[in-house]
mmCIF file of C-alpha atoms in Angstrom:
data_model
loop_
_atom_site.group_PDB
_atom_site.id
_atom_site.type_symbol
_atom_site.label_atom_id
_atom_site.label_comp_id
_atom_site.label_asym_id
_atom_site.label_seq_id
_atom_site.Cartn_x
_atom_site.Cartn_y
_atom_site.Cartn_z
ATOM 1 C CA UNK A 221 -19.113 0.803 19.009
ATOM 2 C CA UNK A 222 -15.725 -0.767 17.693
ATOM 3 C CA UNK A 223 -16.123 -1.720 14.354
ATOM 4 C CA UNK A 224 -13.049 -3.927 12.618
ATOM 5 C CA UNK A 225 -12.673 -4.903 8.893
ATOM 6 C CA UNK A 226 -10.394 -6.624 6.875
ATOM 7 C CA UNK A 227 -9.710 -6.486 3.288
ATOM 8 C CA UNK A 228 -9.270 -7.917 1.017
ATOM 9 C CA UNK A 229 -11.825 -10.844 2.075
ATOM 10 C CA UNK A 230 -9.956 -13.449 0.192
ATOM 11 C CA UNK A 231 -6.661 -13.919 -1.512
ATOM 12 C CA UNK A 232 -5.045 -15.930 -3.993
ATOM 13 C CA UNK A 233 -1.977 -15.630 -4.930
ATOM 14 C CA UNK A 234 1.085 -17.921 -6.427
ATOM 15 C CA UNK A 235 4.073 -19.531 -4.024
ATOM 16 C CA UNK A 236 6.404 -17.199 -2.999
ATOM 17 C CA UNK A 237 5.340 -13.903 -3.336
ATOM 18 C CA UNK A 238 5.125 -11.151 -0.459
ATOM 19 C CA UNK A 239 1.433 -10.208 0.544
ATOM 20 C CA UNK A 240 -0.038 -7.750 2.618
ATOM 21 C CA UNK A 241 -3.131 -7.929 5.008
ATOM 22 C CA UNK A 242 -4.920 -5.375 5.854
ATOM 23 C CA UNK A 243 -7.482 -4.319 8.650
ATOM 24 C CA UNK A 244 -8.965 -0.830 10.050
ATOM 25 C CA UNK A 245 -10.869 -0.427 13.115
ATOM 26 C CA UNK A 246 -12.999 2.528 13.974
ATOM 27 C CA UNK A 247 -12.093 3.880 17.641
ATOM 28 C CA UNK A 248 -8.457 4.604 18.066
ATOM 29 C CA UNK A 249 -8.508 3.870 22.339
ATOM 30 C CA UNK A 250 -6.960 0.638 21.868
ATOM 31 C CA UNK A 251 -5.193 -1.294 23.703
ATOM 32 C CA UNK A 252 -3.671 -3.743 22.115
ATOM 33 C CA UNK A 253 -4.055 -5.318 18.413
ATOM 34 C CA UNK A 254 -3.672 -8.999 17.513
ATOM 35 C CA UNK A 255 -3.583 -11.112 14.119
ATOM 36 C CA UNK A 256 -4.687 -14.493 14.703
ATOM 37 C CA UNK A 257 -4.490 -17.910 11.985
ATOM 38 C CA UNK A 258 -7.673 -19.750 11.648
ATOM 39 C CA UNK A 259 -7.100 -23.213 9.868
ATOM 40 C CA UNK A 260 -10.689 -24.334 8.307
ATOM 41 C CA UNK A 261 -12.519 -26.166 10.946
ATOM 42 C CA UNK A 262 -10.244 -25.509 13.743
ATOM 43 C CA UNK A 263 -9.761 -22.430 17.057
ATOM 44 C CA UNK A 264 -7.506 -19.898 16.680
ATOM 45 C CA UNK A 265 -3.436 -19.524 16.878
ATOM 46 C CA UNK A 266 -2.209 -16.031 18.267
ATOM 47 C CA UNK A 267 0.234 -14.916 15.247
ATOM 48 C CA UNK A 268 1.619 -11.413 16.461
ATOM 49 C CA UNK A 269 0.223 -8.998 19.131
ATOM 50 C CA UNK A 270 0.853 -5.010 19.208
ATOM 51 C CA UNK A 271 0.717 -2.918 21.953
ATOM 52 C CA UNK A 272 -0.794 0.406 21.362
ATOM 53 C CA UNK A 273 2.804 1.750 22.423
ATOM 54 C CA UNK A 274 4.244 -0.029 19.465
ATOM 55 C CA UNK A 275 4.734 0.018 15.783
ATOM 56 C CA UNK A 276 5.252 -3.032 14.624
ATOM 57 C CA UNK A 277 6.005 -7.030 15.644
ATOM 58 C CA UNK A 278 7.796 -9.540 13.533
ATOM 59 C CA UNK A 279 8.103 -12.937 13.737
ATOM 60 C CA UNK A 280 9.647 -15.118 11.321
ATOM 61 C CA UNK A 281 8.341 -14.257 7.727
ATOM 62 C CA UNK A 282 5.381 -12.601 9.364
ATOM 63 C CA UNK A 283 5.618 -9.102 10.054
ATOM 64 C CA UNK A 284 2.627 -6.979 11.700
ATOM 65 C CA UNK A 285 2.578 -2.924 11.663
ATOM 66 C CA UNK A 286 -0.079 -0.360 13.989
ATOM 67 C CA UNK A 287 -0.729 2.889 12.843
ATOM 68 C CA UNK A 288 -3.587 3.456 15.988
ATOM 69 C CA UNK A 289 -4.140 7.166 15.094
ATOM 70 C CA UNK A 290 -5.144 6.151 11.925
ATOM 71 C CA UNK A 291 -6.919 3.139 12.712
ATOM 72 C CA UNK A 292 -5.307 0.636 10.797
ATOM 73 C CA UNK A 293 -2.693 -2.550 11.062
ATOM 74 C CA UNK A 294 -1.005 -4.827 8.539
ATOM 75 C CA UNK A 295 0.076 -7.842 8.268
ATOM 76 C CA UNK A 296 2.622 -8.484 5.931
ATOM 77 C CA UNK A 297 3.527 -12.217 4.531
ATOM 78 C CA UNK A 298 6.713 -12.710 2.779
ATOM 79 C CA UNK A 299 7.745 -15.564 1.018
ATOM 80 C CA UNK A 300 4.099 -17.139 0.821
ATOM 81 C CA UNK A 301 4.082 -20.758 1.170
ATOM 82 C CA UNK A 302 1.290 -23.113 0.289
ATOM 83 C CA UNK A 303 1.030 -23.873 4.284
ATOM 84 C CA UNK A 304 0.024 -20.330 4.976
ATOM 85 C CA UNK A 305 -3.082 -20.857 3.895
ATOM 86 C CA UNK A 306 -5.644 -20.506 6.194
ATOM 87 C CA UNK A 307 -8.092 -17.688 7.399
ATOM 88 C CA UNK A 308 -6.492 -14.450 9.121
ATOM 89 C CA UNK A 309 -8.886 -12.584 11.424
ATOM 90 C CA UNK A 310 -7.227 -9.055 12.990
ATOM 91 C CA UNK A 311 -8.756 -8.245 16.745
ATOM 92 C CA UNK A 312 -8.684 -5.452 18.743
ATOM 93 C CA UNK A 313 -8.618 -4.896 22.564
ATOM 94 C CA UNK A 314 -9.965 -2.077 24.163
ATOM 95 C CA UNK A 315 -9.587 -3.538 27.454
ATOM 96 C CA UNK A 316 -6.788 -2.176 29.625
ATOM 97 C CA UNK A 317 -7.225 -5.402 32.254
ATOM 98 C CA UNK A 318 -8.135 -8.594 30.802
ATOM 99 C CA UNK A 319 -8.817 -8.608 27.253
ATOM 100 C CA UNK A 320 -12.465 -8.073 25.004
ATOM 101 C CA UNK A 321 -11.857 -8.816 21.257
ATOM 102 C CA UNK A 322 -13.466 -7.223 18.317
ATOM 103 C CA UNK A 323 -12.549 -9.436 15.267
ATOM 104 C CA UNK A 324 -12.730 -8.652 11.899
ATOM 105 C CA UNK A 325 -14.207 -10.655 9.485
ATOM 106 C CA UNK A 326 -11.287 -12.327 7.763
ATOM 107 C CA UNK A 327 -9.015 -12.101 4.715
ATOM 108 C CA UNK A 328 -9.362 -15.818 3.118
ATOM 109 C CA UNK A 329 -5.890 -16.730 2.167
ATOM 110 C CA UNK A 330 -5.037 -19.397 -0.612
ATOM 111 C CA UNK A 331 -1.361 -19.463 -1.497
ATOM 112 C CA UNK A 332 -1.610 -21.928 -5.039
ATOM 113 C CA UNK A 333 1.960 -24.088 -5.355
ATOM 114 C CA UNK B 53 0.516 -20.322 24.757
ATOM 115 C CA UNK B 54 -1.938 -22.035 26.941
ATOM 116 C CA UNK B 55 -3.261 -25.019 26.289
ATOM 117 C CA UNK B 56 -7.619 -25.244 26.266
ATOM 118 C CA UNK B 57 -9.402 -27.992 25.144
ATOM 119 C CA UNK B 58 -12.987 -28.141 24.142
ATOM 120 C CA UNK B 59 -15.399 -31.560 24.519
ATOM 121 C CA UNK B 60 -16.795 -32.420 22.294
ATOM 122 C CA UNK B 61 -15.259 -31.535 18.998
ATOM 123 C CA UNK B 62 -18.563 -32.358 16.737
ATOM 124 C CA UNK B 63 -21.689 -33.227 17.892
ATOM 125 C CA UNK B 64 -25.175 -33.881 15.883
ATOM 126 C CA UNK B 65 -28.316 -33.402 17.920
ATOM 127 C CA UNK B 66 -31.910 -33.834 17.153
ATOM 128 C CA UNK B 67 -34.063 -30.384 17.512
ATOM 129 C CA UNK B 68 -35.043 -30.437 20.851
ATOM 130 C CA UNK B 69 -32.498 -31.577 22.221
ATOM 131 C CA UNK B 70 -29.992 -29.856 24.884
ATOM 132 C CA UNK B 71 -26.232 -30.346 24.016
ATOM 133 C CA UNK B 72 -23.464 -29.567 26.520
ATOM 134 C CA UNK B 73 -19.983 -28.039 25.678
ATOM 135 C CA UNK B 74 -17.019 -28.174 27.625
ATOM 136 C CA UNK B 75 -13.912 -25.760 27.680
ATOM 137 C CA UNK B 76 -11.082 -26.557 29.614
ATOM 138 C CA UNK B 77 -8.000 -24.959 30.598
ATOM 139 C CA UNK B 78 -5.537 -27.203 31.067
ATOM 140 C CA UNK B 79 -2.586 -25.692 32.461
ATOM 141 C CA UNK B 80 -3.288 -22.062 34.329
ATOM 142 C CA UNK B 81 -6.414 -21.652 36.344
ATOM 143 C CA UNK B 82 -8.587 -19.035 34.576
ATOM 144 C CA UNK B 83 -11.421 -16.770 36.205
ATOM 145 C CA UNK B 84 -12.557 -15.750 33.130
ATOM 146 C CA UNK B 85 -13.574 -17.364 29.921
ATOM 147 C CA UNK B 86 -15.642 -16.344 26.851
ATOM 148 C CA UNK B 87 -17.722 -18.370 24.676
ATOM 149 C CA UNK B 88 -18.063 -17.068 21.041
ATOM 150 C CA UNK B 89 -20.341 -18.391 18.004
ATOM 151 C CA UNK B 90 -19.393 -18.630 14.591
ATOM 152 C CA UNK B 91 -21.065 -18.775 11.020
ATOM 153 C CA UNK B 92 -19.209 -20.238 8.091
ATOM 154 C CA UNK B 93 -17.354 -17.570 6.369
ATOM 155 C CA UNK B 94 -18.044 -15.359 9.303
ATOM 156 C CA UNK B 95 -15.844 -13.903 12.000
ATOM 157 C CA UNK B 96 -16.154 -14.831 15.889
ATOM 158 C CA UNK B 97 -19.548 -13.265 17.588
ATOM 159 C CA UNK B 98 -18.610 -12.691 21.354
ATOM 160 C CA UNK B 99 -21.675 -14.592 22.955
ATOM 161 C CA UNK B 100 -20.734 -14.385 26.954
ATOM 162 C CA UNK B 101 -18.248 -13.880 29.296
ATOM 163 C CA UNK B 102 -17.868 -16.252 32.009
ATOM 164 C CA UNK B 103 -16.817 -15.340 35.426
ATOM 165 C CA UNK B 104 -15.844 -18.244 37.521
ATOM 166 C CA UNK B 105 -18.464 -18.447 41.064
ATOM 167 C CA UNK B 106 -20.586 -16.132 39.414
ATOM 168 C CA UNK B 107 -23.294 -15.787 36.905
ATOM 169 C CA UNK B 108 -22.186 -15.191 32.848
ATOM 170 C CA UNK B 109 -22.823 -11.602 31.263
ATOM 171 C CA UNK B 110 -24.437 -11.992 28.174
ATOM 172 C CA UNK B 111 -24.019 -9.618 25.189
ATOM 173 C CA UNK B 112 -27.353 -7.990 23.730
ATOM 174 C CA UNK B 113 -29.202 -10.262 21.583
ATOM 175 C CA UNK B 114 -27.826 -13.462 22.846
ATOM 176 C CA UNK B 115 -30.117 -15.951 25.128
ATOM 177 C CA UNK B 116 -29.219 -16.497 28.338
ATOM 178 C CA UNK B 117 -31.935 -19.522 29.083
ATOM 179 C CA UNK B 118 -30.770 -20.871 25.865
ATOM 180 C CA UNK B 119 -27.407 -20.763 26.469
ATOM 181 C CA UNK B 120 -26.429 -21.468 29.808
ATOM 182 C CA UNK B 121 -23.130 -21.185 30.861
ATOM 183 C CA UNK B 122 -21.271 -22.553 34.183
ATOM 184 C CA UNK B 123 -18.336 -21.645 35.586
ATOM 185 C CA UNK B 124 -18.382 -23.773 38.355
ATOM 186 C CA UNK B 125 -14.170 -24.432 39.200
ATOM 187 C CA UNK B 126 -10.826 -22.233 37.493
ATOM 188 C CA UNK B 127 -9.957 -24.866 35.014
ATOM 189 C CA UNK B 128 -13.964 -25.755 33.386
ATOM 190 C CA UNK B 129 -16.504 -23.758 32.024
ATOM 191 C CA UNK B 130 -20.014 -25.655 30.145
ATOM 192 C CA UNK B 131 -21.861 -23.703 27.883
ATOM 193 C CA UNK B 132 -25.319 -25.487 27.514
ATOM 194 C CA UNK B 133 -27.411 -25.249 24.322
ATOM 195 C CA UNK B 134 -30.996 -25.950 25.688
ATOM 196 C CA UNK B 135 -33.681 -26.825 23.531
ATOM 197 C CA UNK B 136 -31.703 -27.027 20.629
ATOM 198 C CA UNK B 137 -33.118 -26.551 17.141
ATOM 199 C CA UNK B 138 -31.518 -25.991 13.294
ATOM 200 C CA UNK B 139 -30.765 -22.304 13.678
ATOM 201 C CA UNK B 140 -28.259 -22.922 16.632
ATOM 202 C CA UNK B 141 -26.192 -24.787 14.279
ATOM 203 C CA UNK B 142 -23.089 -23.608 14.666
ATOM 204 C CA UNK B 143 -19.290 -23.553 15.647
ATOM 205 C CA UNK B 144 -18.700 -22.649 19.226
ATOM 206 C CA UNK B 145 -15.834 -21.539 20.426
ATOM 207 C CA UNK B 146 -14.412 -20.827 23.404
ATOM 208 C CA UNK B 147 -11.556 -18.638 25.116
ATOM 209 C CA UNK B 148 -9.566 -17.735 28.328
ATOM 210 C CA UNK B 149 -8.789 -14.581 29.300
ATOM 211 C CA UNK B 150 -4.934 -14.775 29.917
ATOM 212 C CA UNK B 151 -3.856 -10.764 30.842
ATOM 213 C CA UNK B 152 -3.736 -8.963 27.754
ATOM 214 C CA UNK B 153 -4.649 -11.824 25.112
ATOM 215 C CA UNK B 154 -7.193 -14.669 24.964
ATOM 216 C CA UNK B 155 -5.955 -18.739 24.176
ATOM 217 C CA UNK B 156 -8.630 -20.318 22.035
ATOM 218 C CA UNK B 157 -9.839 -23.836 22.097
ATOM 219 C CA UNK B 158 -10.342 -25.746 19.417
ATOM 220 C CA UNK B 159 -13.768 -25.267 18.635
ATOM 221 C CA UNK B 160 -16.855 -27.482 18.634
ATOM 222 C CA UNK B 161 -19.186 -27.964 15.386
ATOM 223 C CA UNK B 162 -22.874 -28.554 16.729
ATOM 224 C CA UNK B 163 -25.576 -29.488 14.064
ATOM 225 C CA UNK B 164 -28.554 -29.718 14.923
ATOM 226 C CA UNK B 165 -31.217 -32.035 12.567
#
């Protein structure tokens, strides 16, 4: 069974500095690894998806790595802004058609101006 | 991303009660959708899949005469909490299965008095 966790399970940290996110999963056969946002109260916003193929995604100041053999994925933060706070859960798709997500349990994010 | 939409957003029930969710997607017809439960501070517990003109699966542990979902047409699926009581207080959210990633809705907070 596909276990995923995340650590740290919350952050604080001041404006502007770089942060890293981290989450491992147990079972390598992946196919596909995503980072969502999770505002308090609120669904979920896609951030960056991986394909097993790949190493890493960027967008913007948001850059995620995949290491599958190793079982593990980053997501890196630079620039931290008081509006990137929010909950960040990491899933993982074992599904080669469709998709079946195995979320982590969150790193809590609080980026203090 | 796709756009889904959940009715309602927050809803209060007394215990007993049955309470009726709605997940839409509003602008790609889906065949599959997936209705997940969530604790505060917790991460997303997959509850059912929903397979449009045909019955749910259910993951182990979960209810199916407590929860019933309907999948009746591509764009709507209801997830029904029958009988509600305390313990099914929750956020619910739900998904569609786009290819290789799921679009979240925005979630509905049921309490249940």
């Amino acid at each position: 069974k596909q276990e995923v966790t995340q650590i740290p399970a919350a952050l604080s940290v001041p404006e502007g500095e770089n942060l890293v996110l981290n989450c491992s999963f147990t079972d390598s056969a992946i196919y596909n690894l995503q980072w969502f946002r999770q505002d308090p109260g609120k669904g979920l916003t896609s951030l960056l998806l991986i394909q097993s193929s790949q190493r890493e995604q960027t967008s913007g100041r948001l850059n995620a790595s995949l290491d599958k053999s190793s079982g593990r994925s980053t997501l890196y933060i630079a620039a931290s802004q008081p509006g990137d706070s929010a909950t960040y859960l990491c899933a993982v798709n074992k599904e080669t058609s469709g998709s079946r997500l195995t979320f982590g349990e969150g790193t809590q994010l609080t980026v203090n101006p | 991303g796709a756009v889904v939409s959940q009715h309602p957003s927050r809803v209060i029930c007394k215990s007993g009660t049955s309470v009726k969710i709605e997940c839409r997607s509003l602008d790609f017809q889906a065949t599959t959708m997936f209705w997940y439960r969530q604790f505060p501070k917790q991460s997303l517990m997959l509850m059912a899949t929903s397979n449009e003109g045909s019955k749910a699966t259910y993951e182990q542990g979960v209810e199916k005469d407590k929860f019933l979902i309907n999948h009746a047409s591509l764009t709507l699926s209801t997830l029904t909490v029958t009988s509600a009581h305390p313990e099914d207080s929750s956020f619910y959210i739900c998904s569609v299965d786009h290819g290789e990633t799921q679009y979240f809705g925005p979630g509905t907070r049921l309490l249940v008095l």
